[in-house]
CSV table of C-alpha atoms in Angstrom, one decimal:
chain,number,residue,atom,x,y,z
A,222,UNK,CA,0.0,0.0,0.0
A,223,UNK,CA,2.9,2.3,0.9
A,224,UNK,CA,4.7,1.5,-2.3
A,225,UNK,CA,1.5,2.2,-4.2
A,226,UNK,CA,1.0,5.5,-2.5
A,227,UNK,CA,4.6,6.5,-3.3
A,228,UNK,CA,4.3,5.4,-6.9
A,229,UNK,CA,1.0,7.3,-7.3
A,230,UNK,CA,2.5,10.5,-5.7
A,231,UNK,CA,5.4,10.4,-8.0
A,232,UNK,CA,3.2,9.7,-11.0
A,233,UNK,CA,0.8,12.5,-10.0
A,234,UNK,CA,3.6,15.0,-9.7
A,235,UNK,CA,5.0,13.8,-13.1
A,236,UNK,CA,1.6,13.9,-14.8
A,237,UNK,CA,0.8,17.3,-13.3
A,238,UNK,CA,4.0,18.7,-14.6
A,239,UNK,CA,3.9,17.1,-18.1
A,240,UNK,CA,0.2,17.2,-19.0
A,241,UNK,CA,-0.7,20.7,-17.8
A,242,UNK,CA,1.8,22.3,-20.0
A,243,UNK,CA,0.6,20.6,-23.2
A,244,UNK,CA,-0.5,23.3,-25.6
A,245,UNK,CA,-3.6,23.2,-27.8
A,246,UNK,CA,-3.5,21.2,-30.9
A,247,UNK,CA,-4.0,22.9,-34.2
A,248,UNK,CA,-7.3,22.1,-35.8
A,249,UNK,CA,-7.1,20.7,-39.3
A,250,UNK,CA,-7.3,23.3,-42.0
A,251,UNK,CA,-10.3,21.5,-43.5
A,252,UNK,CA,-12.4,21.7,-40.3
A,253,UNK,CA,-13.5,25.4,-40.6
A,254,UNK,CA,-14.2,24.9,-44.4
A,255,UNK,CA,-16.2,21.8,-43.7
A,256,UNK,CA,-18.3,23.6,-40.9
A,257,UNK,CA,-18.9,26.7,-43.1
A,258,UNK,CA,-20.0,24.5,-46.0
A,259,UNK,CA,-22.5,22.6,-43.7
A,260,UNK,CA,-23.8,26.0,-42.4
A,261,UNK,CA,-24.3,27.2,-45.9
A,262,UNK,CA,-26.1,24.0,-46.8
A,263,UNK,CA,-28.4,24.4,-43.8
A,264,UNK,CA,-29.1,28.1,-44.6
A,265,UNK,CA,-30.3,27.2,-48.1
A,266,UNK,CA,-32.7,24.5,-46.9
A,267,UNK,CA,-36.3,25.3,-47.6
A,268,UNK,CA,-38.2,26.4,-44.5
A,269,UNK,CA,-40.2,23.1,-44.2
A,270,UNK,CA,-37.0,21.1,-43.8
A,271,UNK,CA,-35.6,23.2,-41.0
A,272,UNK,CA,-36.4,22.9,-37.3
A,273,UNK,CA,-39.7,24.5,-36.4
A,274,UNK,CA,-37.9,27.1,-34.3
A,275,UNK,CA,-36.2,28.6,-37.4
A,276,UNK,CA,-39.4,28.8,-39.5
A,277,UNK,CA,-40.6,32.3,-40.6
A,278,UNK,CA,-42.5,34.0,-37.7
A,279,UNK,CA,-45.8,34.0,-39.5
A,280,UNK,CA,-45.7,30.3,-40.2
A,281,UNK,CA,-44.7,29.7,-36.6
A,282,UNK,CA,-47.6,31.6,-35.3
A,283,UNK,CA,-50.1,29.9,-37.7
A,284,UNK,CA,-48.8,26.4,-37.1
A,285,UNK,CA,-48.4,27.0,-33.4
A,286,UNK,CA,-52.0,28.2,-33.2
A,287,UNK,CA,-53.2,25.2,-35.2
A,288,UNK,CA,-51.4,22.8,-32.8
A,289,UNK,CA,-52.8,24.6,-29.8
A,290,UNK,CA,-56.3,24.4,-31.4
A,291,UNK,CA,-55.9,20.8,-32.2
A,292,UNK,CA,-54.7,19.9,-28.7
A,293,UNK,CA,-57.4,22.0,-27.1
A,294,UNK,CA,-60.1,20.3,-29.2
A,295,UNK,CA,-58.8,16.9,-28.2
A,296,UNK,CA,-58.7,17.9,-24.5
A,297,UNK,CA,-62.2,19.3,-24.8
A,298,UNK,CA,-63.5,16.2,-26.5
A,299,UNK,CA,-61.9,14.0,-23.9
A,300,UNK,CA,-63.4,15.8,-21.0
A,301,UNK,CA,-66.8,16.8,-22.3
A,302,UNK,CA,-68.0,14.1,-24.7
A,303,UNK,CA,-69.6,11.0,-23.4
A,304,UNK,CA,-67.6,8.3,-25.2
A,305,UNK,CA,-69.4,5.3,-23.6
A,306,UNK,CA,-71.2,2.8,-25.8
A,307,UNK,CA,-74.7,3.9,-26.5
A,308,UNK,CA,-74.1,7.6,-25.9
A,309,UNK,CA,-75.3,10.0,-28.5
A,310,UNK,CA,-72.8,12.8,-28.7
A,311,UNK,CA,-74.6,14.4,-31.7
A,312,UNK,CA,-77.3,15.5,-29.2
A,313,UNK,CA,-74.7,17.0,-26.9
A,314,UNK,CA,-72.5,18.7,-29.5
A,315,UNK,CA,-74.2,20.7,-32.2
A,316,UNK,CA,-73.1,21.2,-35.8
A,317,UNK,CA,-70.3,19.7,-37.8
A,318,UNK,CA,-68.3,18.8,-34.8
A,319,UNK,CA,-71.3,16.9,-33.4
A,320,UNK,CA,-71.5,14.8,-36.6
A,321,UNK,CA,-67.7,14.0,-36.3
A,322,UNK,CA,-68.0,13.0,-32.7
A,323,UNK,CA,-71.0,10.9,-33.4
A,324,UNK,CA,-69.1,9.0,-36.1
A,325,UNK,CA,-66.1,8.6,-33.7
A,326,UNK,CA,-68.4,7.4,-30.9
A,327,UNK,CA,-70.0,4.8,-33.2
A,328,UNK,CA,-66.7,3.6,-34.4
A,329,UNK,CA,-65.4,3.3,-30.8
A,330,UNK,CA,-68.6,1.5,-29.9
A,331,UNK,CA,-68.1,-1.0,-32.7
A,332,UNK,CA,-64.5,-1.5,-31.7
A,333,UNK,CA,-65.6,-2.0,-28.1
A,334,UNK,CA,-68.1,-4.7,-29.1
A,335,UNK,CA,-65.4,-6.6,-31.2
A,336,UNK,CA,-62.8,-6.4,-28.4
A,337,UNK,CA,-65.3,-7.5,-25.7
A,338,UNK,CA,-66.1,-10.6,-27.7
A,339,UNK,CA,-62.4,-11.6,-28.1
A,340,UNK,CA,-60.7,-13.5,-25.4
A,341,UNK,CA,-58.0,-12.0,-23.3
A,342,UNK,CA,-55.4,-14.5,-24.6
A,343,UNK,CA,-56.1,-13.5,-28.2
A,344,UNK,CA,-55.7,-9.8,-27.4
A,345,UNK,CA,-52.5,-10.5,-25.4
A,346,UNK,CA,-51.1,-12.7,-28.2
A,347,UNK,CA,-51.9,-10.1,-30.8
A,348,UNK,CA,-50.2,-7.4,-28.7
A,349,UNK,CA,-47.1,-9.6,-28.2
A,350,UNK,CA,-47.0,-10.4,-31.9
A,351,UNK,CA,-47.3,-6.7,-32.9
A,352,UNK,CA,-44.6,-5.7,-30.4
A,353,UNK,CA,-42.2,-8.4,-31.6
A,354,UNK,CA,-42.9,-7.5,-35.3
A,355,UNK,CA,-42.2,-3.8,-34.5
A,356,UNK,CA,-38.9,-4.6,-32.7
A,357,UNK,CA,-37.8,-6.9,-35.5
A,358,UNK,CA,-38.6,-4.2,-38.1
A,359,UNK,CA,-36.7,-1.6,-36.1
A,360,UNK,CA,-33.7,-3.9,-35.6
A,361,UNK,CA,-33.6,-5.0,-39.2
A,362,UNK,CA,-33.9,-1.4,-40.4
A,363,UNK,CA,-31.1,-0.3,-38.1
A,364,UNK,CA,-28.8,-3.1,-39.2
A,365,UNK,CA,-29.5,-2.4,-42.9
A,366,UNK,CA,-28.8,1.3,-42.4
A,367,UNK,CA,-25.6,0.6,-40.5
A,368,UNK,CA,-24.4,-1.8,-43.2
A,369,UNK,CA,-25.3,0.7,-45.9
A,370,UNK,CA,-23.6,3.7,-44.3
A,371,UNK,CA,-20.8,1.9,-42.5
A,372,UNK,CA,-22.0,3.6,-39.3
A,373,UNK,CA,-20.6,1.9,-36.2
B,132,UNK,CA,-30.4,33.3,-39.4
B,133,UNK,CA,-26.8,34.3,-38.8
B,134,UNK,CA,-24.6,35.2,-41.8
B,135,UNK,CA,-21.7,32.7,-42.1
B,136,UNK,CA,-19.4,35.6,-42.7
B,137,UNK,CA,-20.1,36.9,-39.2
B,138,UNK,CA,-19.7,33.4,-37.7
B,139,UNK,CA,-16.4,32.6,-39.3
B,140,UNK,CA,-14.1,34.8,-37.1
B,141,UNK,CA,-15.8,33.2,-34.0
B,142,UNK,CA,-15.2,29.7,-35.5
B,143,UNK,CA,-11.6,30.4,-36.3
B,144,UNK,CA,-11.0,31.8,-32.8
B,145,UNK,CA,-12.3,28.7,-31.0
B,146,UNK,CA,-11.7,25.9,-33.4
B,147,UNK,CA,-8.3,24.8,-31.9
B,148,UNK,CA,-9.7,24.7,-28.4
B,149,UNK,CA,-12.8,22.7,-29.4
B,150,UNK,CA,-10.8,20.3,-31.6
B,151,UNK,CA,-8.2,19.7,-28.9
B,152,UNK,CA,-10.7,19.0,-26.2
B,153,UNK,CA,-12.6,16.6,-28.5
B,154,UNK,CA,-9.4,14.9,-29.7
B,155,UNK,CA,-8.1,14.4,-26.2
B,156,UNK,CA,-11.4,13.0,-24.9
B,157,UNK,CA,-12.0,10.8,-27.9
B,158,UNK,CA,-8.4,9.9,-28.9
B,159,UNK,CA,-9.4,9.8,-32.6
B,160,UNK,CA,-9.0,12.5,-35.1
B,161,UNK,CA,-11.9,11.7,-37.4
B,162,UNK,CA,-14.3,11.5,-34.5
B,163,UNK,CA,-12.9,14.7,-33.0
B,164,UNK,CA,-13.6,16.5,-36.3
B,165,UNK,CA,-17.2,15.2,-36.3
B,166,UNK,CA,-17.8,16.3,-32.8
B,167,UNK,CA,-16.2,19.7,-33.4
B,168,UNK,CA,-18.5,20.2,-36.4
B,169,UNK,CA,-21.5,19.3,-34.2
B,170,UNK,CA,-20.4,21.8,-31.5
B,171,UNK,CA,-20.0,24.6,-34.0
B,172,UNK,CA,-23.3,23.9,-35.6
B,173,UNK,CA,-24.9,24.2,-32.2
B,174,UNK,CA,-23.0,27.4,-31.6
B,175,UNK,CA,-24.2,28.7,-34.9
B,176,UNK,CA,-27.8,28.2,-33.9
B,177,UNK,CA,-27.2,30.0,-30.7
B,178,UNK,CA,-24.8,32.6,-32.2
B,179,UNK,CA,-27.0,35.7,-31.6
B,180,UNK,CA,-26.7,35.2,-27.9
B,181,UNK,CA,-23.3,33.6,-27.9
B,182,UNK,CA,-21.6,36.4,-29.8
B,183,UNK,CA,-22.5,38.8,-27.0
B,184,UNK,CA,-21.6,36.4,-24.2
B,185,UNK,CA,-18.3,36.7,-22.3
B,186,UNK,CA,-18.5,33.0,-21.4
B,187,UNK,CA,-18.7,31.7,-25.0
B,188,UNK,CA,-15.5,29.7,-24.5
B,189,UNK,CA,-16.8,28.0,-21.4
B,190,UNK,CA,-20.1,27.3,-23.3
B,191,UNK,CA,-18.2,25.7,-26.1
B,192,UNK,CA,-16.0,23.6,-23.8
B,193,UNK,CA,-19.0,22.3,-21.9
B,194,UNK,CA,-20.9,21.4,-25.1
B,195,UNK,CA,-17.8,19.7,-26.5
B,196,UNK,CA,-17.3,17.7,-23.3
B,197,UNK,CA,-20.9,16.6,-23.2
B,198,UNK,CA,-21.0,15.6,-26.8
B,199,UNK,CA,-17.8,13.7,-26.5
B,200,UNK,CA,-19.0,11.8,-23.4
B,201,UNK,CA,-22.4,11.1,-25.1
B,202,UNK,CA,-20.4,9.9,-28.2
B,203,UNK,CA,-18.3,7.6,-26.1
B,204,UNK,CA,-21.2,6.2,-24.2
B,205,UNK,CA,-23.3,5.7,-27.3
B,206,UNK,CA,-20.8,4.4,-29.8
B,207,UNK,CA,-18.2,2.6,-27.8
B,208,UNK,CA,-18.1,0.1,-24.9
B,209,UNK,CA,-18.5,1.8,-21.6
B,210,UNK,CA,-15.3,2.1,-19.7
B,211,UNK,CA,-17.0,1.0,-16.4
B,212,UNK,CA,-17.1,-2.6,-17.5
B,213,UNK,CA,-13.4,-2.7,-18.4
B,214,UNK,CA,-11.8,-0.6,-15.7
B,215,UNK,CA,-12.9,-3.0,-13.0
B,216,UNK,CA,-10.8,-5.8,-14.4
B,217,UNK,CA,-7.8,-5.7,-12.0
B,218,UNK,CA,-4.4,-6.2,-13.6
B,219,UNK,CA,-5.7,-5.4,-17.1
B,220,UNK,CA,-3.4,-2.4,-17.2
B,221,UNK,CA,-0.2,-4.0,-15.8
B,222,UNK,CA,1.3,-4.6,-12.5
B,223,UNK,CA,1.7,-1.3,-10.5
B,224,UNK,CA,4.9,-2.6,-8.9
B,225,UNK,CA,6.7,-2.6,-12.2
B,226,UNK,CA,6.2,1.1,-12.7
B,227,UNK,CA,9.4,3.1,-12.6
B,228,UNK,CA,9.5,5.7,-9.9
B,229,UNK,CA,11.0,8.9,-11.4
B,230,UNK,CA,13.9,10.7,-10.0
B,231,UNK,CA,14.6,14.4,-10.0
B,232,UNK,CA,16.8,13.9,-13.1
B,233,UNK,CA,14.1,12.3,-15.1
B,234,UNK,CA,11.5,15.0,-14.4
B,235,UNK,CA,10.2,16.9,-17.5
B,236,UNK,CA,12.0,20.1,-18.3
B,237,UNK,CA,10.0,23.3,-18.1
B,238,UNK,CA,9.6,23.7,-21.8
B,239,UNK,CA,8.6,20.7,-23.9
B,240,UNK,CA,9.9,20.1,-27.3
B,241,UNK,CA,7.6,19.5,-30.3
B,242,UNK,CA,8.7,15.9,-30.3
B,243,UNK,CA,7.9,15.4,-26.6
B,244,UNK,CA,4.5,16.9,-27.2
B,245,UNK,CA,3.8,14.7,-30.1
B,246,UNK,CA,4.8,11.6,-28.2
B,247,UNK,CA,2.8,12.5,-25.2
B,248,UNK,CA,-0.3,13.2,-27.3
B,249,UNK,CA,0.2,9.9,-29.0
B,250,UNK,CA,0.5,8.0,-25.8
B,251,UNK,CA,-2.5,9.8,-24.4
B,252,UNK,CA,-4.6,8.8,-27.5
B,253,UNK,CA,-3.5,5.2,-27.1
B,254,UNK,CA,-4.9,4.9,-23.5
B,255,UNK,CA,-8.2,3.1,-23.3
B,256,UNK,CA,-11.3,5.2,-22.9
B,257,UNK,CA,-11.8,4.4,-19.2
B,258,UNK,CA,-8.3,5.8,-18.4
B,259,UNK,CA,-8.0,8.6,-20.9
B,260,UNK,CA,-11.3,10.3,-20.2
B,261,UNK,CA,-10.9,10.8,-16.4
B,262,UNK,CA,-7.3,11.9,-17.1
B,263,UNK,CA,-8.3,14.5,-19.6
B,264,UNK,CA,-11.2,15.7,-17.4
B,265,UNK,CA,-8.8,16.1,-14.5
B,266,UNK,CA,-5.8,17.7,-16.2
B,267,UNK,CA,-7.2,19.6,-19.1
B,268,UNK,CA,-10.8,20.3,-18.1
B,269,UNK,CA,-9.8,21.1,-14.5
B,270,UNK,CA,-12.6,19.0,-13.0
B,271,UNK,CA,-12.1,17.6,-9.5
B,272,UNK,CA,-12.7,13.9,-8.6
B,273,UNK,CA,-16.3,14.5,-7.5
B,274,UNK,CA,-17.2,16.4,-10.7
B,275,UNK,CA,-15.6,13.6,-12.8
B,276,UNK,CA,-17.5,11.0,-10.9
B,277,UNK,CA,-20.7,12.9,-11.5
B,278,UNK,CA,-20.0,13.5,-15.2
B,279,UNK,CA,-19.2,9.8,-15.8
B,280,UNK,CA,-21.9,8.4,-13.5
B,281,UNK,CA,-19.4,6.4,-11.5
B,282,UNK,CA,-18.2,6.3,-7.9
B,283,UNK,CA,-15.5,8.5,-6.5
B,284,UNK,CA,-13.2,5.6,-5.6
B,285,UNK,CA,-13.5,4.4,-9.2
B,286,UNK,CA,-12.4,7.7,-10.5
B,287,UNK,CA,-9.4,7.6,-8.2
B,288,UNK,CA,-8.5,4.1,-9.3
B,289,UNK,CA,-8.9,4.9,-13.0
B,290,UNK,CA,-6.7,8.0,-12.6
B,291,UNK,CA,-4.1,6.0,-10.8
B,292,UNK,CA,-4.0,3.4,-13.5
B,293,UNK,CA,-4.1,6.0,-16.2
B,294,UNK,CA,-1.0,7.8,-14.9
B,295,UNK,CA,0.8,4.5,-14.6
B,296,UNK,CA,-0.2,3.4,-18.1
B,297,UNK,CA,0.8,6.7,-19.6
B,298,UNK,CA,4.3,6.6,-18.0
B,299,UNK,CA,4.7,3.0,-19.1
B,300,UNK,CA,3.9,3.9,-22.7
B,301,UNK,CA,6.4,6.7,-22.6
B,302,UNK,CA,9.1,4.6,-20.7
B,303,UNK,CA,11.2,3.6,-23.8
B,304,UNK,CA,11.5,7.2,-24.9
B,305,UNK,CA,11.7,9.0,-21.6
B,306,UNK,CA,15.5,8.7,-21.2
B,307,UNK,CA,16.0,10.1,-24.7
B,308,UNK,CA,13.5,12.9,-24.5
B,309,UNK,CA,13.7,13.8,-20.9
B,310,UNK,CA,10.2,12.6,-19.8
């Protein structure tokens, strides 16, 4: 233990002296050019291929408003519409939205009837199969992409 | 969106620092270039704020460090698994204890620097990373443990082994070059 401590003290003093005085390495001359080229390529991308945060202000306002309206409608529908089988949302919600919710409610009702007549094991097997298929597809896709691009 | 002509002086002023940090942490020139590019693309998207900030250098260093550590964790085997193998890095008793005569001179020659950088790059990730964080990024043991998500004692062990391994790698040339 003593010898280890002595060795480490000596190594520490040595490393402290040697490593701390190492100067910065010079970046390759191609690095700046490569970065500037990439920046230029990103600058010339059309707005719809850029991140949402860098879209023109008007588009951000419109799309942001649409997203808020959509989420708000969904939240409203979730809390205020009676989705249970047999309910008639068309009587609750007037106009076009009422028709849409009526159709959705009837579809849900049909789905509910089908699911309730299937056994638990069938549903579980189907869910397991779908999960396994999804994982296999993902794994296969990743492998192909890595093979194609030589990405580690 | 920032004009690249405005960004270029900023890029040229900091490229050596970013590249050196990435190279020392990753030990690979191609990967260091990739990470440096990623860092500067992030800097470009934050440039309006960054260009007025006095701590731009610190911001770049932190982003570089985080991206390098993410890169190492994502694309390479984690060092935690390997550094726990005792004896994998050689027998500590065989390490030569330096004498006053063998200490490094105050100013290092270009050849010494090249050899040292090469030896550093050849260290395994689990030794090089804590060493770089300690000596070049000025993090203390607790901060390194936090960054790497390992225990304090493991950081100490890894640093101990890293110093030994580095000296061993330089041993054949030390007498000639004054290491």
